[in-house]
Amino acid sequence: MIKQIGDVGKVSFIKNDKFRRLSIGIKNDQSIKVQVPLVISFMEAESFVKKKIGWIKKQKEKISKRKNLKDYQTPSRKLVDNFIINTTKITFSLSIKYNLIYNKLSFKWMKSRWGSCSYRNNISLNLWMIFLPNELINYVILHELVHTKIKNHSQEFWIELEKICKNPKLFNKRLNNEYSI
């Protein structure tokens, strides 16, 4: 169901038995999607969204200020290859330095995350990182390397990351506030 709500625009309401709670998501294109559990009516969900109009406007403003890296011209194959070679060297070096051993490293054009680390310690890094400043590239690499040891974002994870990266939450905030993919 799609409904115009106030001056925030069209809102898509999606019902699914997998959803456990009401959740509002705002995409880079400013579209708004609301996940609605089956036990909640569309009317209740609409009422929830109306109560959150201030928050929605604030989030849309934040998103509009981000640099959307997908708007950039796709880099040449040579630039991508150089990025992969250099980032592989950096990742290996940091892995050895901090004794955070990964299994395999791969690079992909991902839509919604900067990197990931599987339970088998396979790390994937987003090729869109090519447009990030070096300190944020290093932050993403260190973040994923720490996941080889701690597989979640618990307080323990952030404490461990802090040992090798000063103020990781500031890097995380900067990454999420200034850039989007």
mmCIF file with all atom_site columns, N, CA, C and O in Angstrom, residues 21-61:
data_model
loop_
_atom_site.group_PDB
_atom_site.id
_atom_site.type_symbol
_atom_site.label_atom_id
_atom_site.label_alt_id
_atom_site.label_comp_id
_atom_site.label_asym_id
_atom_site.label_entity_id
_atom_site.label_seq_id
_atom_site.pdbx_PDB_ins_code
_atom_site.Cartn_x
_atom_site.Cartn_y
_atom_site.Cartn_z
_atom_site.occupancy
_atom_site.B_iso_or_equiv
_atom_site.pdbx_formal_charge
_atom_site.auth_seq_id
_atom_site.auth_comp_id
_atom_site.auth_asym_id
_atom_site.auth_atom_id
_atom_site.pdbx_PDB_model_num
ATOM 1   N N  . ARG A 1 21 ? 8.424  -5.961 14.152 1.00 0.00 ? 21 ARG A N  1
ATOM 2   C CA . ARG A 1 21 ? 8.060  -4.648 14.700 1.00 0.00 ? 21 ARG A CA 1
ATOM 3   C C  . ARG A 1 21 ? 7.918  -3.652 13.566 1.00 0.00 ? 21 ARG A C  1
ATOM 4   O O  . ARG A 1 21 ? 8.430  -3.877 12.470 1.00 0.00 ? 21 ARG A O  1
ATOM 5   N N  . LEU A 1 22 ? 7.230  -2.552 13.845 1.00 0.00 ? 22 LEU A N  1
ATOM 6   C CA . LEU A 1 22 ? 7.116  -1.478 12.867 1.00 0.00 ? 22 LEU A CA 1
ATOM 7   C C  . LEU A 1 22 ? 8.485  -0.861 12.661 1.00 0.00 ? 22 LEU A C  1
ATOM 8   O O  . LEU A 1 22 ? 9.209  -0.610 13.634 1.00 0.00 ? 22 LEU A O  1
ATOM 9   N N  . SER A 1 23 ? 8.839  -0.608 11.418 1.00 0.00 ? 23 SER A N  1
ATOM 10  C CA . SER A 1 23 ? 10.147 -0.045 11.124 1.00 0.00 ? 23 SER A CA 1
ATOM 11  C C  . SER A 1 23 ? 10.041 0.878  9.921  1.00 0.00 ? 23 SER A C  1
ATOM 12  O O  . SER A 1 23 ? 9.448  0.511  8.905  1.00 0.00 ? 23 SER A O  1
ATOM 13  N N  . ILE A 1 24 ? 10.620 2.066  10.047 1.00 0.00 ? 24 ILE A N  1
ATOM 14  C CA . ILE A 1 24 ? 10.624 3.034  8.949  1.00 0.00 ? 24 ILE A CA 1
ATOM 15  C C  . ILE A 1 24 ? 12.023 3.059  8.348  1.00 0.00 ? 24 ILE A C  1
ATOM 16  O O  . ILE A 1 24 ? 13.014 3.210  9.067  1.00 0.00 ? 24 ILE A O  1
ATOM 17  N N  . GLY A 1 25 ? 12.094 2.919  7.037  1.00 0.00 ? 25 GLY A N  1
ATOM 18  C CA . GLY A 1 25 ? 13.367 2.996  6.332  1.00 0.00 ? 25 GLY A CA 1
ATOM 19  C C  . GLY A 1 25 ? 13.304 4.062  5.261  1.00 0.00 ? 25 GLY A C  1
ATOM 20  O O  . GLY A 1 25 ? 12.298 4.203  4.566  1.00 0.00 ? 25 GLY A O  1
ATOM 21  N N  . ILE A 1 26 ? 14.380 4.839  5.158  1.00 0.00 ? 26 ILE A N  1
ATOM 22  C CA . ILE A 1 26 ? 14.445 5.898  4.144  1.00 0.00 ? 26 ILE A CA 1
ATOM 23  C C  . ILE A 1 26 ? 15.655 5.611  3.268  1.00 0.00 ? 26 ILE A C  1
ATOM 24  O O  . ILE A 1 26 ? 16.776 5.523  3.752  1.00 0.00 ? 26 ILE A O  1
ATOM 25  N N  . LYS A 1 27 ? 15.411 5.455  1.996  1.00 0.00 ? 27 LYS A N  1
ATOM 26  C CA . LYS A 1 27 ? 16.464 5.110  1.037  1.00 0.00 ? 27 LYS A CA 1
ATOM 27  C C  . LYS A 1 27 ? 17.190 6.368  0.561  1.00 0.00 ? 27 LYS A C  1
ATOM 28  O O  . LYS A 1 27 ? 16.737 7.490  0.784  1.00 0.00 ? 27 LYS A O  1
ATOM 29  N N  . ASN A 1 28 ? 18.303 6.154  -0.131 1.00 0.00 ? 28 ASN A N  1
ATOM 30  C CA . ASN A 1 28 ? 19.081 7.277  -0.662 1.00 0.00 ? 28 ASN A CA 1
ATOM 31  C C  . ASN A 1 28 ? 18.282 8.143  -1.623 1.00 0.00 ? 28 ASN A C  1
ATOM 32  O O  . ASN A 1 28 ? 18.550 9.331  -1.758 1.00 0.00 ? 28 ASN A O  1
ATOM 33  N N  . ASP A 1 29 ? 17.300 7.553  -2.304 1.00 0.00 ? 29 ASP A N  1
ATOM 34  C CA . ASP A 1 29 ? 16.468 8.323  -3.237 1.00 0.00 ? 29 ASP A CA 1
ATOM 35  C C  . ASP A 1 29 ? 15.312 9.027  -2.521 1.00 0.00 ? 29 ASP A C  1
ATOM 36  O O  . ASP A 1 29 ? 14.413 9.544  -3.148 1.00 0.00 ? 29 ASP A O  1
ATOM 37  N N  . GLN A 1 30 ? 15.353 9.032  -1.175 1.00 0.00 ? 30 GLN A N  1
ATOM 38  C CA . GLN A 1 30 ? 14.354 9.688  -0.315 1.00 0.00 ? 30 GLN A CA 1
ATOM 39  C C  . GLN A 1 30 ? 13.042 8.926  -0.210 1.00 0.00 ? 30 GLN A C  1
ATOM 40  O O  . GLN A 1 30 ? 12.094 9.400  0.409  1.00 0.00 ? 30 GLN A O  1
ATOM 41  N N  . SER A 1 31 ? 12.945 7.751  -0.829 1.00 0.00 ? 31 SER A N  1
ATOM 42  C CA . SER A 1 31 ? 11.715 6.962  -0.717 1.00 0.00 ? 31 SER A CA 1
ATOM 43  C C  . SER A 1 31 ? 11.601 6.390  0.702  1.00 0.00 ? 31 SER A C  1
ATOM 44  O O  . SER A 1 31 ? 12.608 6.086  1.344  1.00 0.00 ? 31 SER A O  1
ATOM 45  N N  . ILE A 1 32 ? 10.363 6.279  1.161  1.00 0.00 ? 32 ILE A N  1
ATOM 46  C CA . ILE A 1 32 ? 10.095 5.825  2.526  1.00 0.00 ? 32 ILE A CA 1
ATOM 47  C C  . ILE A 1 32 ? 9.348  4.504  2.470  1.00 0.00 ? 32 ILE A C  1
ATOM 48  O O  . ILE A 1 32 ? 8.325  4.384  1.793  1.00 0.00 ? 32 ILE A O  1
ATOM 49  N N  . LYS A 1 33 ? 9.881  3.523  3.196  1.00 0.00 ? 33 LYS A N  1
ATOM 50  C CA . LYS A 1 33 ? 9.243  2.210  3.268  1.00 0.00 ? 33 LYS A CA 1
ATOM 51  C C  . LYS A 1 33 ? 9.011  1.869  4.732  1.00 0.00 ? 33 LYS A C  1
ATOM 52  O O  . LYS A 1 33 ? 9.898  2.049  5.566  1.00 0.00 ? 33 LYS A O  1
ATOM 53  N N  . VAL A 1 34 ? 7.816  1.393  5.021  1.00 0.00 ? 34 VAL A N  1
ATOM 54  C CA . VAL A 1 34 ? 7.479  1.011  6.392  1.00 0.00 ? 34 VAL A CA 1
ATOM 55  C C  . VAL A 1 34 ? 7.198  -0.484 6.418  1.00 0.00 ? 34 VAL A C  1
ATOM 56  O O  . VAL A 1 34 ? 6.351  -0.980 5.673  1.00 0.00 ? 34 VAL A O  1
ATOM 57  N N  . GLN A 1 35 ? 7.940  -1.192 7.262  1.00 0.00 ? 35 GLN A N  1
ATOM 58  C CA . GLN A 1 35 ? 7.727  -2.625 7.442  1.00 0.00 ? 35 GLN A CA 1
ATOM 59  C C  . GLN A 1 35 ? 6.662  -2.800 8.514  1.00 0.00 ? 35 GLN A C  1
ATOM 60  O O  . GLN A 1 35 ? 6.804  -2.288 9.622  1.00 0.00 ? 35 GLN A O  1
ATOM 61  N N  . VAL A 1 36 ? 5.612  -3.528 8.160  1.00 0.00 ? 36 VAL A N  1
ATOM 62  C CA . VAL A 1 36 ? 4.462  -3.687 9.049  1.00 0.00 ? 36 VAL A CA 1
ATOM 63  C C  . VAL A 1 36 ? 4.258  -5.162 9.375  1.00 0.00 ? 36 VAL A C  1
ATOM 64  O O  . VAL A 1 36 ? 3.989  -5.967 8.474  1.00 0.00 ? 36 VAL A O  1
ATOM 65  N N  . PRO A 1 37 ? 4.372  -5.540 10.656 1.00 0.00 ? 37 PRO A N  1
ATOM 66  C CA . PRO A 1 37 ? 4.062  -6.931 11.031 1.00 0.00 ? 37 PRO A CA 1
ATOM 67  C C  . PRO A 1 37 ? 2.584  -7.231 10.770 1.00 0.00 ? 37 PRO A C  1
ATOM 68  O O  . PRO A 1 37 ? 1.739  -6.318 10.780 1.00 0.00 ? 37 PRO A O  1
ATOM 69  N N  . LEU A 1 38 ? 2.248  -8.496 10.561 1.00 0.00 ? 38 LEU A N  1
ATOM 70  C CA . LEU A 1 38 ? 0.867  -8.887 10.260 1.00 0.00 ? 38 LEU A CA 1
ATOM 71  C C  . LEU A 1 38 ? -0.105 -8.508 11.373 1.00 0.00 ? 38 LEU A C  1
ATOM 72  O O  . LEU A 1 38 ? -1.274 -8.233 11.106 1.00 0.00 ? 38 LEU A O  1
ATOM 73  N N  . VAL A 1 39 ? 0.366  -8.492 12.618 1.00 0.00 ? 39 VAL A N  1
ATOM 74  C CA . VAL A 1 39 ? -0.525 -8.211 13.753 1.00 0.00 ? 39 VAL A CA 1
ATOM 75  C C  . VAL A 1 39 ? -0.862 -6.728 13.901 1.00 0.00 ? 39 VAL A C  1
ATOM 76  O O  . VAL A 1 39 ? -1.669 -6.359 14.760 1.00 0.00 ? 39 VAL A O  1
ATOM 77  N N  . ILE A 1 40 ? -0.269 -5.867 13.059 1.00 0.00 ? 40 ILE A N  1
ATOM 78  C CA . ILE A 1 40 ? -0.533 -4.427 13.135 1.00 0.00 ? 40 ILE A CA 1
ATOM 79  C C  . ILE A 1 40 ? -1.282 -4.001 11.875 1.00 0.00 ? 40 ILE A C  1
ATOM 80  O O  . ILE A 1 40 ? -0.903 -4.357 10.764 1.00 0.00 ? 40 ILE A O  1
ATOM 81  N N  . SER A 1 41 ? -2.340 -3.223 12.078 1.00 0.00 ? 41 SER A N  1
ATOM 82  C CA . SER A 1 41 ? -3.140 -2.770 10.940 1.00 0.00 ? 41 SER A CA 1
ATOM 83  C C  . SER A 1 41 ? -2.426 -1.641 10.202 1.00 0.00 ? 41 SER A C  1
ATOM 84  O O  . SER A 1 41 ? -1.560 -0.963 10.760 1.00 0.00 ? 41 SER A O  1
ATOM 85  N N  . PHE A 1 42 ? -2.842 -1.420 8.946  1.00 0.00 ? 42 PHE A N  1
ATOM 86  C CA . PHE A 1 42 ? -2.280 -0.318 8.175  1.00 0.00 ? 42 PHE A CA 1
ATOM 87  C C  . PHE A 1 42 ? -2.614 1.018  8.824  1.00 0.00 ? 42 PHE A C  1
ATOM 88  O O  . PHE A 1 42 ? -1.823 1.959  8.784  1.00 0.00 ? 42 PHE A O  1
ATOM 89  N N  . MET A 1 43 ? -3.798 1.090  9.453  1.00 0.00 ? 43 MET A N  1
ATOM 90  C CA . MET A 1 43 ? -4.189 2.329  10.129 1.00 0.00 ? 43 MET A CA 1
ATOM 91  C C  . MET A 1 43 ? -3.234 2.653  11.284 1.00 0.00 ? 43 MET A C  1
ATOM 92  O O  . MET A 1 43 ? -2.812 3.797  11.455 1.00 0.00 ? 43 MET A O  1
ATOM 93  N N  . GLU A 1 44 ? -2.896 1.622  12.079 1.00 0.00 ? 44 GLU A N  1
ATOM 94  C CA . GLU A 1 44 ? -1.950 1.806  13.177 1.00 0.00 ? 44 GLU A CA 1
ATOM 95  C C  . GLU A 1 44 ? -0.577 2.212  12.644 1.00 0.00 ? 44 GLU A C  1
ATOM 96  O O  . GLU A 1 44 ? 0.091  3.084  13.203 1.00 0.00 ? 44 GLU A O  1
ATOM 97  N N  . ALA A 1 45 ? -0.181 1.578  11.546 1.00 0.00 ? 45 ALA A N  1
ATOM 98  C CA . ALA A 1 45 ? 1.122  1.885  10.951 1.00 0.00 ? 45 ALA A CA 1
ATOM 99  C C  . ALA A 1 45 ? 1.152  3.328  10.445 1.00 0.00 ? 45 ALA A C  1
ATOM 100 O O  . ALA A 1 45 ? 2.131  4.043  10.640 1.00 0.00 ? 45 ALA A O  1
ATOM 101 N N  . GLU A 1 46 ? 0.061  3.761  9.831  1.00 0.00 ? 46 GLU A N  1
ATOM 102 C CA . GLU A 1 46 ? -0.021 5.134  9.332  1.00 0.00 ? 46 GLU A CA 1
ATOM 103 C C  . GLU A 1 46 ? 0.042  6.124  10.494 1.00 0.00 ? 46 GLU A C  1
ATOM 104 O O  . GLU A 1 46 ? 0.727  7.148  10.419 1.00 0.00 ? 46 GLU A O  1
ATOM 105 N N  . SER A 1 47 ? -0.645 5.813  11.566 1.00 0.00 ? 47 SER A N  1
ATOM 106 C CA . SER A 1 47 ? -0.617 6.661  12.763 1.00 0.00 ? 47 SER A CA 1
ATOM 107 C C  . SER A 1 47 ? 0.811  6.758  13.317 1.00 0.00 ? 47 SER A C  1
ATOM 108 O O  . SER A 1 47 ? 1.272  7.835  13.707 1.00 0.00 ? 47 SER A O  1
ATOM 109 N N  . PHE A 1 48 ? 1.511  5.633  13.332 1.00 0.00 ? 48 PHE A N  1
ATOM 110 C CA . PHE A 1 48 ? 2.907  5.583  13.793 1.00 0.00 ? 48 PHE A CA 1
ATOM 111 C C  . PHE A 1 48 ? 3.777  6.509  12.943 1.00 0.00 ? 48 PHE A C  1
ATOM 112 O O  . PHE A 1 48 ? 4.574  7.290  13.462 1.00 0.00 ? 48 PHE A O  1
ATOM 113 N N  . VAL A 1 49 ? 3.596  6.445  11.612 1.00 0.00 ? 49 VAL A N  1
ATOM 114 C CA . VAL A 1 49 ? 4.388  7.271  10.699 1.00 0.00 ? 49 VAL A CA 1
ATOM 115 C C  . VAL A 1 49 ? 4.094  8.752  10.933 1.00 0.00 ? 49 VAL A C  1
ATOM 116 O O  . VAL A 1 49 ? 5.011  9.581  10.960 1.00 0.00 ? 49 VAL A O  1
ATOM 117 N N  . LYS A 1 50 ? 2.832  9.094  11.142 1.00 0.00 ? 50 LYS A N  1
ATOM 118 C CA . LYS A 1 50 ? 2.462  10.497 11.371 1.00 0.00 ? 50 LYS A CA 1
ATOM 119 C C  . LYS A 1 50 ? 3.125  11.041 12.633 1.00 0.00 ? 50 LYS A C  1
ATOM 120 O O  . LYS A 1 50 ? 3.501  12.207 12.693 1.00 0.00 ? 50 LYS A O  1
ATOM 121 N N  . LYS A 1 51 ? 3.286  10.192 13.647 1.00 0.00 ? 51 LYS A N  1
ATOM 122 C CA . LYS A 1 51 ? 3.965  10.609 14.883 1.00 0.00 ? 51 LYS A CA 1
ATOM 123 C C  . LYS A 1 51 ? 5.462  10.819 14.661 1.00 0.00 ? 51 LYS A C  1
ATOM 124 O O  . LYS A 1 51 ? 6.123  11.504 15.428 1.00 0.00 ? 51 LYS A O  1
ATOM 125 N N  . LYS A 1 52 ? 5.976  10.198 13.613 1.00 0.00 ? 52 LYS A N  1
ATOM 126 C CA . LYS A 1 52 ? 7.420  10.244 13.340 1.00 0.00 ? 52 LYS A CA 1
ATOM 127 C C  . LYS A 1 52 ? 7.785  11.207 12.201 1.00 0.00 ? 52 LYS A C  1
ATOM 128 O O  . LYS A 1 52 ? 8.905  11.179 11.705 1.00 0.00 ? 52 LYS A O  1
ATOM 129 N N  . ILE A 1 53 ? 6.863  12.081 11.808 1.00 0.00 ? 53 ILE A N  1
ATOM 130 C CA . ILE A 1 53 ? 7.121  12.983 10.683 1.00 0.00 ? 53 ILE A CA 1
ATOM 131 C C  . ILE A 1 53 ? 8.354  13.848 10.924 1.00 0.00 ? 53 ILE A C  1
ATOM 132 O O  . ILE A 1 53 ? 9.183  14.028 10.035 1.00 0.00 ? 53 ILE A O  1
ATOM 133 N N  . GLY A 1 54 ? 8.519  14.370 12.129 1.00 0.00 ? 54 GLY A N  1
ATOM 134 C CA . GLY A 1 54 ? 9.697  15.190 12.450 1.00 0.00 ? 54 GLY A CA 1
ATOM 135 C C  . GLY A 1 54 ? 10.983 14.407 12.251 1.00 0.00 ? 54 GLY A C  1
ATOM 136 O O  . GLY A 1 54 ? 11.946 14.903 11.643 1.00 0.00 ? 54 GLY A O  1
ATOM 137 N N  . TRP A 1 55 ? 10.999 13.179 12.742 1.00 0.00 ? 55 TRP A N  1
ATOM 138 C CA . TRP A 1 55 ? 12.180 12.317 12.605 1.00 0.00 ? 55 TRP A CA 1
ATOM 139 C C  . TRP A 1 55 ? 12.445 12.015 11.131 1.00 0.00 ? 55 TRP A C  1
ATOM 140 O O  . TRP A 1 55 ? 13.593 12.057 10.680 1.00 0.00 ? 55 TRP A O  1
ATOM 141 N N  . ILE A 1 56 ? 11.377 11.729 10.375 1.00 0.00 ? 56 ILE A N  1
ATOM 142 C CA . ILE A 1 56 ? 11.518 11.413 8.949  1.00 0.00 ? 56 ILE A CA 1
ATOM 143 C C  . ILE A 1 56 ? 12.137 12.599 8.202  1.00 0.00 ? 56 ILE A C  1
ATOM 144 O O  . ILE A 1 56 ? 13.069 12.436 7.410  1.00 0.00 ? 56 ILE A O  1
ATOM 145 N N  . LYS A 1 57 ? 11.645 13.808 8.472  1.00 0.00 ? 57 LYS A N  1
ATOM 146 C CA . LYS A 1 57 ? 12.184 14.999 7.804  1.00 0.00 ? 57 LYS A CA 1
ATOM 147 C C  . LYS A 1 57 ? 13.665 15.188 8.133  1.00 0.00 ? 57 LYS A C  1
ATOM 148 O O  . LYS A 1 57 ? 14.468 15.517 7.249  1.00 0.00 ? 57 LYS A O  1
ATOM 149 N N  . LYS A 1 58 ? 14.014 14.963 9.388  1.00 0.00 ? 58 LYS A N  1
ATOM 150 C CA . LYS A 1 58 ? 15.404 15.098 9.822  1.00 0.00 ? 58 LYS A CA 1
ATOM 151 C C  . LYS A 1 58 ? 16.292 14.089 9.086  1.00 0.00 ? 58 LYS A C  1
ATOM 152 O O  . LYS A 1 58 ? 17.375 14.430 8.607  1.00 0.00 ? 58 LYS A O  1
ATOM 153 N N  . GLN A 1 59 ? 15.819 12.843 8.977  1.00 0.00 ? 59 GLN A N  1
ATOM 154 C CA . GLN A 1 59 ? 16.590 11.807 8.296  1.00 0.00 ? 59 GLN A CA 1
ATOM 155 C C  . GLN A 1 59 ? 16.728 12.114 6.802  1.00 0.00 ? 59 GLN A C  1
ATOM 156 O O  . GLN A 1 59 ? 17.796 11.932 6.216  1.00 0.00 ? 59 GLN A O  1
ATOM 157 N N  . LYS A 1 60 ? 15.651 12.600 6.193  1.00 0.00 ? 60 LYS A N  1
ATOM 158 C CA . LYS A 1 60 ? 15.706 12.937 4.766  1.00 0.00 ? 60 LYS A CA 1
ATOM 159 C C  . LYS A 1 60 ? 16.701 14.073 4.516  1.00 0.00 ? 60 LYS A C  1
ATOM 160 O O  . LYS A 1 60 ? 17.420 14.061 3.521  1.00 0.00 ? 60 LYS A O  1
ATOM 161 N N  . GLU A 1 61 ? 16.761 15.013 5.433  1.00 0.00 ? 61 GLU A N  1
ATOM 162 C CA . GLU A 1 61 ? 17.719 16.115 5.299  1.00 0.00 ? 61 GLU A CA 1
ATOM 163 C C  . GLU A 1 61 ? 19.156 15.599 5.405  1.00 0.00 ? 61 GLU A C  1
ATOM 164 O O  . GLU A 1 61 ? 20.026 15.978 4.629  1.00 0.00 ? 61 GLU A O  1
#
